[in-house]
Short mmCIF file of C-alpha atoms in Angstrom, two decimals:
data_model
loop_
_atom_site.label_atom_id
_atom_site.label_comp_id
_atom_site.label_asym_id
_atom_site.label_seq_id
_atom_site.Cartn_x
_atom_site.Cartn_y
_atom_site.Cartn_z
CA MET C 1 0.00 0.00 0.00
CA GLU C 2 1.38 3.40 -0.97
CA THR C 3 0.84 6.70 0.83
CA ASP C 4 -0.09 9.82 -1.11
CA ASN C 5 1.17 13.35 -0.66
CA ALA C 6 -1.89 15.21 -1.89
CA ALA C 7 -0.06 18.51 -2.33
CA THR C 8 2.65 17.18 -4.66
CA GLY C 9 1.09 14.06 -6.14
CA GLU C 10 4.05 11.98 -4.99
CA ARG C 11 3.50 8.43 -3.79
CA PHE C 12 5.59 6.78 -1.11
CA SER C 13 5.96 3.03 -0.86
CA PRO C 14 5.92 1.10 2.43
CA GLU C 15 9.68 0.62 1.97
CA VAL C 16 10.27 4.38 1.84
CA LEU C 17 8.04 4.97 4.85
CA GLY C 18 9.89 2.21 6.69
CA PHE C 19 13.18 4.03 6.20
CA VAL C 20 11.48 7.24 7.33
CA GLN C 21 10.44 5.47 10.52
CA LEU C 22 14.04 4.42 11.14
CA ALA C 23 15.12 8.05 10.78
CA ILE C 24 12.41 9.02 13.27
CA ASP C 25 13.73 6.38 15.66
CA GLN C 26 17.12 8.11 15.48
CA ALA C 27 15.42 11.45 16.15
CA LYS C 28 13.80 9.99 19.26
CA LEU C 29 17.23 8.89 20.49
CA ALA C 30 18.42 12.46 20.00
CA LEU C 31 15.45 13.79 21.95
CA ASP C 32 16.14 11.35 24.77
CA SER C 33 19.65 12.82 24.92
CA LEU C 34 18.30 16.39 25.12
CA GLU C 35 19.31 17.13 21.53
CA VAL C 36 17.25 18.73 18.78
CA PRO C 37 15.33 15.66 17.54
CA VAL C 38 16.76 15.08 14.08
CA GLY C 39 17.68 11.64 12.75
CA CYS C 40 19.12 10.28 9.52
CA VAL C 41 19.62 6.91 7.84
CA ILE C 42 21.58 6.18 4.67
CA VAL C 43 20.28 3.50 2.31
CA GLU C 44 22.06 1.63 -0.47
CA ASP C 45 20.29 -0.99 -2.60
CA GLY C 46 17.39 -1.17 -0.16
CA ASN C 47 19.62 -1.71 2.89
CA VAL C 48 20.39 0.72 5.72
CA ILE C 49 24.17 1.10 5.76
CA ALA C 50 24.53 3.93 8.30
CA ALA C 51 22.50 5.95 10.79
CA GLY C 52 23.06 9.08 12.81
CA ARG C 53 21.34 11.53 15.11
CA ASN C 54 21.92 15.09 16.18
CA ARG C 55 24.79 15.30 18.71
CA THR C 56 25.57 19.03 18.77
CA ASN C 57 24.93 19.49 22.50
CA GLU C 58 26.67 16.27 23.49
CA THR C 59 29.81 17.11 21.54
CA ARG C 60 29.55 20.90 21.90
CA ASN C 61 30.18 21.02 18.18
CA ALA C 62 27.69 22.82 15.96
CA THR C 63 28.57 20.67 12.93
CA ARG C 64 27.50 17.36 14.43
CA HIS C 65 24.16 17.21 12.68
CA ALA C 66 22.46 13.88 12.01
CA GLU C 67 23.60 13.82 8.38
CA MET C 68 27.24 14.43 9.35
CA GLU C 69 27.07 11.75 12.03
CA ALA C 70 25.69 9.20 9.56
CA LEU C 71 28.28 10.20 6.96
CA ASP C 72 31.12 9.71 9.44
CA VAL C 73 29.86 6.21 10.28
CA LEU C 74 29.74 5.38 6.58
CA LEU C 75 33.15 6.81 5.76
CA VAL C 76 34.76 4.79 8.56
CA GLN C 77 33.14 1.62 7.18
CA TRP C 78 34.33 2.35 3.65
CA GLN C 79 37.82 3.23 4.85
CA ARG C 80 38.08 -0.08 6.67
CA SER C 81 36.89 -1.83 3.50
CA GLY C 82 39.74 -0.22 1.57
CA PHE C 83 37.64 1.67 -0.96
CA SER C 84 39.48 4.18 -3.12
CA ALA C 85 38.35 7.80 -3.50
CA ALA C 86 36.87 6.96 -6.90
CA GLU C 87 34.97 4.01 -5.45
CA VAL C 88 33.64 6.17 -2.60
CA ALA C 89 32.39 8.77 -5.08
CA GLU C 90 30.66 6.06 -7.11
CA LYS C 91 29.03 4.57 -4.03
CA PHE C 92 27.73 7.97 -2.89
CA SER C 93 25.93 8.30 -6.23
CA VAL C 94 23.66 5.35 -5.37
CA CYS C 95 22.98 6.28 -1.74
CA SER C 96 19.66 7.68 -0.54
CA PHE C 97 19.40 9.80 2.61
CA TYR C 98 16.32 9.82 4.83
CA VAL C 99 16.24 12.76 7.25
CA THR C 100 13.47 13.86 9.60
CA CYS C 101 14.08 17.56 8.89
CA GLU C 102 15.16 19.45 5.77
CA PRO C 103 18.98 19.50 5.71
CA CYS C 104 20.48 22.83 6.74
CA ILE C 105 22.57 24.87 4.31
CA MET C 106 25.79 23.27 5.55
CA CYS C 107 24.49 19.70 5.23
CA ALA C 108 22.65 20.31 1.95
CA ALA C 109 25.81 21.75 0.41
CA ALA C 110 27.87 18.78 1.59
CA LEU C 111 25.34 16.27 0.21
CA SER C 112 25.26 18.10 -3.10
CA ILE C 113 29.06 18.22 -3.34
CA ILE C 114 29.51 14.51 -2.70
CA GLY C 115 26.76 13.72 -5.20
CA VAL C 116 24.30 11.54 -3.31
CA LYS C 117 21.46 10.01 -5.31
CA GLU C 118 18.49 11.52 -3.46
CA VAL C 119 17.26 12.88 -0.15
CA TYR C 120 13.92 12.23 1.52
CA TYR C 121 13.12 14.61 4.35
CA GLY C 122 10.20 15.43 6.61
CA CYS C 123 9.45 18.88 7.99
CA ALA C 124 10.81 22.02 6.35
CA ASN C 125 13.60 24.00 8.00
CA ASP C 126 12.37 27.59 7.75
CA LYS C 127 15.45 29.07 9.43
CA PHE C 128 18.40 27.20 7.92
CA GLY C 129 16.94 24.97 5.18
CA GLY C 130 19.23 24.30 2.24
CA CYS C 131 16.75 22.41 0.04
CA GLY C 132 14.31 25.18 -0.78
CA SER C 133 13.26 26.90 2.43
CA ILE C 134 16.19 29.37 2.50
CA LEU C 135 18.51 28.24 -0.31
CA SER C 136 18.07 25.57 -2.96
CA LEU C 137 21.46 23.88 -2.90
CA ASN C 138 19.92 20.76 -4.44
CA SER C 139 19.37 22.77 -7.63
CA SER C 140 21.59 24.70 -10.03
CA SER C 141 19.18 27.60 -9.50
CA SER C 142 19.06 29.69 -6.33
CA GLU C 143 15.28 29.84 -6.54
CA ALA C 144 13.16 27.88 -4.08
CA CYS C 145 12.20 24.56 -5.62
CA ILE C 146 10.07 23.07 -2.87
CA SER C 147 6.34 23.63 -2.56
CA SER C 148 5.44 25.27 0.73
CA LYS C 149 2.02 23.62 0.61
CA ALA C 150 3.10 20.23 1.88
CA SER C 151 0.47 17.79 3.08
CA GLN C 152 0.81 15.57 6.11
CA VAL C 153 1.68 12.06 5.03
CA MET C 154 1.77 10.11 8.24
CA GLY C 155 1.88 10.62 11.99
CA TYR C 156 4.23 8.67 14.24
CA SER C 157 3.47 8.88 17.96
CA GLY C 158 3.60 12.63 18.12
CA PHE C 159 5.76 13.09 15.03
CA SER C 160 4.26 14.11 11.70
CA LEU C 161 6.04 14.34 8.39
CA ASP C 162 5.50 16.36 5.26
CA MET C 163 7.36 14.25 2.74
CA HIS C 164 9.33 15.41 -0.28
CA ALA C 165 11.80 13.54 -2.46
CA LEU C 166 14.71 15.57 -3.81
CA VAL C 167 17.31 14.55 -6.36
CA LEU C 168 20.65 16.22 -5.76
CA PRO C 169 23.05 16.67 -8.67
CA VAL C 170 25.84 14.13 -9.04
CA LYS C 171 28.18 16.70 -10.57
CA PRO C 172 28.93 20.14 -9.07
CA CYS C 173 26.57 22.97 -9.96
CA HIS C 174 27.27 26.68 -10.14
CA GLY C 175 29.16 26.98 -6.89
CA PHE C 176 32.10 26.07 -4.77
CA ALA C 177 32.87 25.57 -1.10
CA GLN C 178 35.98 26.76 0.67
CA LEU C 179 37.37 26.36 4.19
CA ASN C 180 39.82 28.89 5.59
CA LEU C 181 41.65 28.42 8.88
CA LEU C 182 41.34 31.52 11.03
CA LYS C 183 43.85 32.79 13.57
CA GLY C 184 42.88 32.05 17.14
CA PRO C 185 43.45 29.66 20.03
CA GLU C 186 42.47 26.05 19.65
CA ARG C 187 39.62 24.83 21.81
CA ARG C 188 40.42 21.28 22.83
CA SER C 189 39.93 19.22 19.64
CA SER C 190 38.33 22.08 17.70
CA ILE C 191 39.71 24.85 15.52
CA LEU C 192 38.13 28.06 14.31
CA VAL C 193 37.19 27.85 10.67
CA GLN C 194 35.58 30.12 8.13
CA MET C 195 33.28 28.32 5.71
CA SER C 196 32.36 30.11 2.50
CA PHE C 197 29.86 29.02 -0.12
CA CYS C 198 29.55 30.75 -3.46
CA TRP C 199 26.30 29.91 -5.21
CA ASP C 200 25.05 31.62 -8.37
CA GLY C 201 27.06 34.71 -7.60
CA HIS C 202 26.07 34.91 -3.93
CA VAL C 203 28.70 34.35 -1.25
CA PHE C 204 27.69 33.05 2.17
CA THR C 205 30.29 32.99 4.93
CA GLU C 206 30.09 31.59 8.44
CA ASP C 207 32.70 31.45 11.20
CA CYS C 208 32.41 28.31 13.34
CA SER C 209 34.40 26.01 15.57
CA TYR C 210 34.97 22.72 13.76
CA ASN C 211 36.78 19.65 14.95
CA HIS C 212 39.73 18.19 13.07
CA LYS C 213 37.66 15.16 12.07
CA PHE C 214 35.24 17.37 10.12
CA ILE C 215 38.05 19.27 8.42
CA SER C 216 39.60 16.01 7.19
CA TRP C 217 36.21 14.76 6.01
CA PHE C 218 35.35 18.00 4.19
CA ASN C 219 38.75 18.13 2.49
CA LEU C 220 38.11 14.57 1.27
CA ILE C 221 34.75 15.30 -0.34
CA ILE C 222 35.77 18.50 -2.14
CA ARG C 223 38.92 17.12 -3.75
#
């Protein structure tokens, strides 16, 4: 039995909704840990290969969003399996991401750069959304590409989702990402970094404290 999204005409299979439920389960774990309840699972060939939840409060690191956590789990697995950079890029192109909330600008840009196959997400992110709410980093255009008239698809014990399916480009669009190390004292395992995104002629810059693990990961995906 498929579930309809009346606003968009999209239909979601039980398999898709099952993966959504797994992402919600991760979000519940985040909530239990006093985090913003966002969860993510990564699927390849119908199998969940990684999962993550928001851990920004736990780690005191603003970059540890659910998508980044799941990506780190996956990259460790692939590194242990001895995959080359080319093989990793090819594998990303067949991976689907299921997230309970629209990826933020940082996460949406990262997913676009690494060229994932598609992203399913639930509620819109009207403050930091990178898939249409604020910026449309899943598109070569800076215009919003997501309908704001989303219909409720399914409720899960207090959670409700407005489902959309997005296809992110495999190859880079009209933009680039750059990380610049800034002068300043190190804070434990973190360093101060300036992240800049140029998209269709618009430059967005943010100064944040990132850990070394993220810097290594980001350098890997933009090579």
